[in-house]
Amino acid sequence: MQVEGPRGQAAPTAAKVLPCLVPERRLGAELGKSVVYQETNGETRVEIKESVRGQDIFIIQTIPRDVNTAVMELLIMAYALKTACARNIIGVIPYFPYSKQSKMRKRGSIVCKLLASMLAKAGLTHIITMDLHQKEIQGFFSFPVDNLRASPFLLQYIQEEIPNYRNAVIVAKSPDAAKRAQSYAERLRLGLAVIHGEAQCTELDMDDGRHSPPMVKNATVHPGLELPLMMAKEKPPITVVGDVGGRIAIIVDDIIDDVESFVAAAEILKERGAYKIYVMATHGILSAEAPRLIEESTIDEVVVTNTVPHEVQKLQCPKIKTVDISLILSEAIRRIHNGESMAYLFRNITVDD
């Protein structure tokens, strides 16, 4: 695995950066010497090649397509640093894996909570991440979590790179995304539209486990006990709440992975009169056939940050554009190492953002 370190400004004297993948060269911190590789049997081995006793260690780990291998690399490296007597071990994880599995499903588990416990047990003392899928995930951890926001960078892109953006409308592709879309609309002083209807399938519609164990046919009910029956959900015909006719439609979300729902939303917006369609998200996972589907769709441009590597997808689809967020991550690292306040990085951020 290639390991590279950041350069530029004066480096903190007591910090090391041990990246599992390549960070941007901004901090000027000295690169820690480590080796991460796979044994022939598939096991991950980590070797720390220098003394880290009493030092602040920042492990930079982006999450490629092989999520489980990346998680194991992070856990093993953190444990190796812990046993080597590092003072603080801070994980810089721009996209936190398993964040969609943060709610109880029928006969399932809250995997995100499990991962948080594993990271704490391995020795991590702090995490820097970006745009968690649910902000409440921070409560799973027994140590501090700094959940940075990518929205300032995406808002800047809209203002500088989208011609005539004043004629745009911010779109939530489902009611679940309405708060995020509202935040963008209010900051840009633009209109808001929400897609709602039978074509949408949200996380809230999934079973949450409260019907387990399953109901038994012909079950006896205690005499006199008559509980009200919960009515089944029935979604209305698909509707766009808000005017998009003759406007630029900008769909915003936190993750874009399987793009079918975004492609369907773009087709609906096109039918309603939108003449240009952008999709903006923090984490561009873009799995499976996502690049091909985007290229063949009515979407004009997909804008994501570099929290997740997607160079291959960009080669397959020129519609995919990248916004660099390394500046805020490097500043967070500098402030944590120097014991400075993080409030500057969260200025004008509200609870709903």
XYZ file of C-alpha atoms in Angstrom:
353
model
C 0.000 0.000 0.000
C 1.367 3.378 -0.973
C 1.810 5.767 1.929
C 2.347 9.478 1.412
C 2.385 12.413 3.774
C 1.224 16.028 3.724
C 3.599 18.942 3.199
C 3.293 22.712 3.201
C 3.030 24.639 6.452
C 5.201 24.167 9.514
C 4.571 20.791 11.060
C 3.502 20.256 14.683
C 6.540 18.963 16.535
C 4.864 16.112 18.412
C 2.415 14.845 15.814
C 2.716 12.005 13.359
C 0.384 11.274 10.462
C -0.019 7.577 9.697
C -2.344 7.416 6.711
C -3.833 4.169 5.514
C -4.471 5.978 2.221
C -3.016 9.114 0.637
C -4.007 12.474 2.237
C -3.699 15.899 0.635
C -0.342 17.646 1.139
C -1.361 20.576 3.302
C -0.209 20.169 6.899
C 3.501 19.759 6.460
C 3.478 17.165 9.245
C 6.100 14.462 9.177
C 4.855 11.206 7.711
C 4.953 8.320 10.139
C 6.743 5.179 9.010
C 4.395 2.216 8.828
C 3.697 -0.783 6.628
C 0.250 -2.238 5.972
C -0.134 -5.335 3.833
C -2.152 -8.499 3.303
C -0.790 -11.936 4.134
C -1.232 -14.720 1.583
C -4.140 -16.055 3.644
C -5.910 -12.661 3.532
C -5.003 -11.500 7.045
C -4.041 -7.849 7.520
C -0.670 -7.086 9.061
C 0.451 -3.685 10.346
C 4.004 -2.785 11.377
C 4.950 0.552 12.983
C 8.520 1.355 11.930
C 9.395 4.097 14.455
C 8.782 5.127 18.045
C 5.407 6.790 18.720
C 5.654 6.851 22.515
C 3.936 9.899 24.003
C 2.946 11.375 20.632
C -0.336 12.429 18.978
C -1.062 10.063 16.095
C -3.522 10.838 13.299
C -4.591 7.840 11.214
C -6.079 8.981 7.916
C -8.342 6.273 6.522
C -10.606 6.764 3.553
C -13.011 3.955 2.779
C -12.593 2.343 -0.658
C -14.921 -0.273 -2.105
C -13.418 -3.003 0.097
C -14.998 -1.605 3.251
C -14.268 -4.488 5.610
C -10.559 -4.603 4.763
C -10.300 -0.853 5.365
C -12.019 -1.219 8.742
C -9.658 -4.017 9.792
C -6.623 -1.963 8.730
C -7.853 0.896 10.899
C -8.556 -1.313 13.914
C -5.227 -3.148 13.742
C -3.214 0.041 13.228
C -4.968 1.738 16.157
C -4.277 -1.265 18.393
C -0.627 -1.370 17.297
C -0.251 2.318 18.200
C -1.993 1.781 21.526
C 0.414 -1.000 22.478
C 3.302 1.224 21.350
C 2.258 3.815 24.003
C 1.007 6.603 21.728
C -0.477 9.446 23.791
C -3.554 10.118 21.607
C -4.796 8.170 18.585
C -7.117 10.207 16.375
C -8.894 8.581 13.438
C -9.547 10.839 10.443
C -12.378 9.006 8.670
C -14.041 11.380 6.173
C -16.752 8.835 5.291
C -17.748 6.735 8.287
C -18.658 3.198 7.128
C -21.824 1.380 8.183
C -23.454 4.721 9.000
C -26.647 3.648 7.219
C -26.962 0.737 9.644
C -27.635 3.005 12.610
C -31.240 1.979 13.275
C -32.800 -1.247 14.454
C -34.297 -3.375 11.705
C -36.369 -6.513 11.992
C -34.129 -9.269 13.390
C -31.126 -7.088 12.573
C -28.612 -5.118 14.558
C -27.216 -1.610 14.886
C -23.873 -2.306 13.209
C -22.726 1.301 13.485
C -22.849 1.010 17.288
C -20.788 -2.193 17.088
C -18.151 -0.463 14.965
C -17.990 2.460 17.406
C -17.349 0.045 20.272
C -14.659 -1.774 18.284
C -12.833 1.482 17.495
C -12.861 2.475 21.167
C -11.595 -0.951 22.211
C -8.828 -0.802 19.600
C -7.500 2.383 21.177
C -8.884 5.364 19.281
C -9.378 8.420 21.499
C -10.976 10.830 19.005
C -12.537 10.763 15.530
C -12.762 13.405 12.816
C -15.416 12.620 10.236
C -17.710 14.446 7.832
C -21.485 14.537 7.368
C -22.542 11.455 9.302
C -25.653 9.884 7.804
C -27.413 10.495 11.123
C -25.959 13.057 13.538
C -27.170 10.919 16.459
C -24.422 8.401 15.583
C -22.070 10.557 17.664
C -23.861 9.204 20.739
C -22.583 5.680 19.958
C -19.023 6.675 20.844
C -17.409 6.856 24.269
C -14.892 9.465 23.061
C -15.156 12.826 21.210
C -16.374 12.918 17.595
C -16.006 15.997 15.385
C -18.628 15.761 12.638
C -17.454 18.342 10.096
C -19.694 19.690 7.299
C -19.026 19.746 3.564
C -21.904 22.123 2.793
C -19.744 25.317 2.738
C -17.640 23.809 -0.062
C -20.681 22.645 -2.026
C -22.413 26.000 -1.576
C -19.297 27.713 -2.874
C -19.319 25.407 -5.906
C -22.936 26.308 -6.669
C -22.174 30.023 -6.497
C -18.997 29.863 -8.574
C -19.528 27.014 -11.042
C -23.254 26.927 -11.863
C -24.139 29.702 -14.333
C -27.276 31.654 -13.457
C -27.659 29.781 -10.163
C -30.089 32.481 -8.997
C -32.621 30.807 -11.282
C -32.181 27.494 -9.447
C -34.365 25.618 -7.004
C -33.032 23.232 -4.337
C -34.700 19.814 -4.488
C -35.080 17.069 -1.862
C -35.618 13.736 -3.619
C -37.633 12.500 -0.632
C -39.208 14.081 2.467
C -36.332 12.612 4.533
C -33.887 14.934 2.757
C -36.050 18.044 3.180
C -34.112 19.482 6.141
C -30.814 19.342 4.284
C -32.410 20.875 1.179
C -34.015 23.600 3.284
C -30.631 24.497 4.762
C -29.135 24.925 1.264
C -32.134 26.907 0.046
C -32.061 29.328 2.969
C -28.338 29.972 2.643
C -28.533 30.562 -1.118
C -31.852 32.471 -0.871
C -33.424 30.051 -3.357
C -36.710 28.194 -3.630
C -37.316 24.688 -2.303
C -39.020 21.675 -3.884
C -39.682 18.211 -2.439
C -40.441 15.022 -4.369
C -43.004 12.865 -2.615
C -45.011 9.859 -3.692
C -45.162 6.160 -4.444
C -41.841 6.047 -6.324
C -39.963 6.880 -3.143
C -38.858 4.233 -0.658
C -37.310 5.649 2.492
C -35.621 4.174 5.538
C -38.616 5.110 7.659
C -40.784 2.634 5.741
C -38.676 -0.363 6.723
C -39.599 -2.680 9.586
C -37.911 -1.634 12.795
C -38.203 -4.944 14.620
C -41.259 -4.162 16.707
C -43.258 -6.977 15.076
C -40.772 -9.582 16.304
C -41.540 -12.289 17.254
C -43.962 -12.701 14.356
C -47.683 -12.742 15.012
C -49.176 -16.192 15.454
C -52.288 -17.071 13.497
C -55.415 -17.608 15.540
C -53.666 -16.227 18.609
C -55.911 -15.819 21.604
C -56.484 -12.286 22.857
C -57.166 -11.472 26.471
C -60.886 -10.806 26.920
C -61.640 -7.120 26.974
C -58.282 -6.161 25.446
C -58.876 -4.408 22.132
C -55.856 -2.493 20.884
C -56.356 -0.004 18.038
C -55.089 -1.343 14.703
C -52.345 0.652 12.999
C -53.464 1.579 9.494
C -51.173 0.475 6.666
C -49.249 3.147 4.806
C -50.294 4.052 1.294
C -48.208 6.599 -0.561
C -49.946 9.146 -2.783
C -49.203 9.442 -6.512
C -45.799 10.967 -7.118
C -45.819 14.723 -6.629
C -43.318 17.548 -6.844
C -44.135 20.042 -4.104
C -42.744 23.310 -5.443
C -42.270 24.968 -8.825
C -39.361 23.734 -10.960
C -40.655 24.811 -14.393
C -38.032 26.746 -16.355
C -35.557 26.469 -13.454
C -32.253 24.772 -12.686
C -32.907 21.865 -10.291
C -30.196 21.075 -7.715
C -30.805 17.801 -5.855
C -28.883 17.637 -2.549
C -28.175 14.643 -0.322
C -25.412 13.290 1.918
C -24.609 10.013 0.099
C -24.909 8.997 -3.535
C -24.352 5.275 -3.942
C -26.955 3.386 -5.969
C -28.120 6.141 -8.283
C -31.476 4.744 -9.445
C -33.446 7.039 -7.140
C -31.480 10.088 -8.328
C -32.014 9.142 -11.979
C -35.759 8.690 -11.358
C -35.928 12.041 -9.569
C -34.136 13.725 -12.479
C -36.640 12.296 -14.963
C -39.551 13.588 -12.882
C -37.990 17.050 -12.631
C -37.392 17.077 -16.381
C -41.047 16.241 -16.968
C -42.032 19.115 -14.664
C -40.021 21.588 -16.751
C -36.565 21.816 -15.166
C -34.089 22.564 -17.954
C -30.880 21.600 -16.128
C -30.355 19.122 -13.306
C -27.457 18.902 -10.844
C -26.929 16.342 -8.076
C -24.770 17.326 -5.094
C -23.680 15.016 -2.289
C -20.891 14.808 0.269
C -19.962 11.149 -0.195
C -19.721 9.858 -3.768
C -19.578 6.096 -3.289
C -21.019 5.474 -6.787
C -21.161 1.680 -6.608
C -21.844 -0.867 -9.329
C -23.258 0.644 -12.534
C -23.585 4.173 -11.142
C -21.240 5.881 -13.670
C -23.028 4.324 -16.656
C -26.481 5.152 -15.303
C -25.469 8.759 -14.656
C -23.982 9.100 -18.137
C -27.164 7.801 -19.757
C -29.530 9.833 -17.552
C -30.948 13.339 -17.829
C -28.632 14.477 -15.011
C -26.261 17.173 -16.278
C -23.679 17.008 -13.499
C -22.968 15.082 -10.290
C -20.855 16.989 -7.751
C -19.289 15.107 -4.833
C -16.407 15.698 -2.434
C -13.255 13.608 -2.189
C -14.182 11.906 1.098
C -14.290 8.643 -0.885
C -11.908 7.733 -3.741
C -13.784 7.801 -7.077
C -11.121 8.382 -9.720
C -12.182 5.300 -11.694
C -15.803 6.426 -11.771
C -14.743 9.861 -13.063
C -12.926 8.224 -15.959
C -16.092 6.297 -16.809
C -18.395 9.322 -16.544
C -17.237 12.899 -17.285
C -20.392 14.251 -15.616
C -18.874 13.503 -12.190
C -17.070 16.486 -10.645
C -15.045 16.626 -7.421
C -14.852 19.282 -4.691
C -11.738 19.143 -2.498
C -12.418 19.245 1.265
C -8.865 18.520 2.466
C -8.522 22.100 3.731
C -11.040 21.662 6.556
C -9.666 18.234 7.517
C -6.104 19.521 7.754
C -7.252 22.512 9.818
C -9.147 20.174 12.163
C -5.990 18.077 12.624
C -3.908 21.190 13.364
C -6.399 22.546 15.903
C -6.802 19.254 17.756
C -3.047 18.750 18.022
C -2.483 22.305 19.274
C -5.425 22.149 21.691
C -7.291 24.971 19.926
C -11.043 25.431 19.789
C -12.929 23.748 16.938
C -15.708 26.348 17.044
C -14.345 28.205 14.010
C -14.969 25.129 11.824
C -18.613 25.029 12.950
C -19.473 28.708 12.633
C -23.024 29.327 11.347
C -23.752 25.581 11.591
C -27.174 24.941 13.138
C -28.651 21.835 14.741
C -30.545 20.944 11.549
C -27.488 21.204 9.269
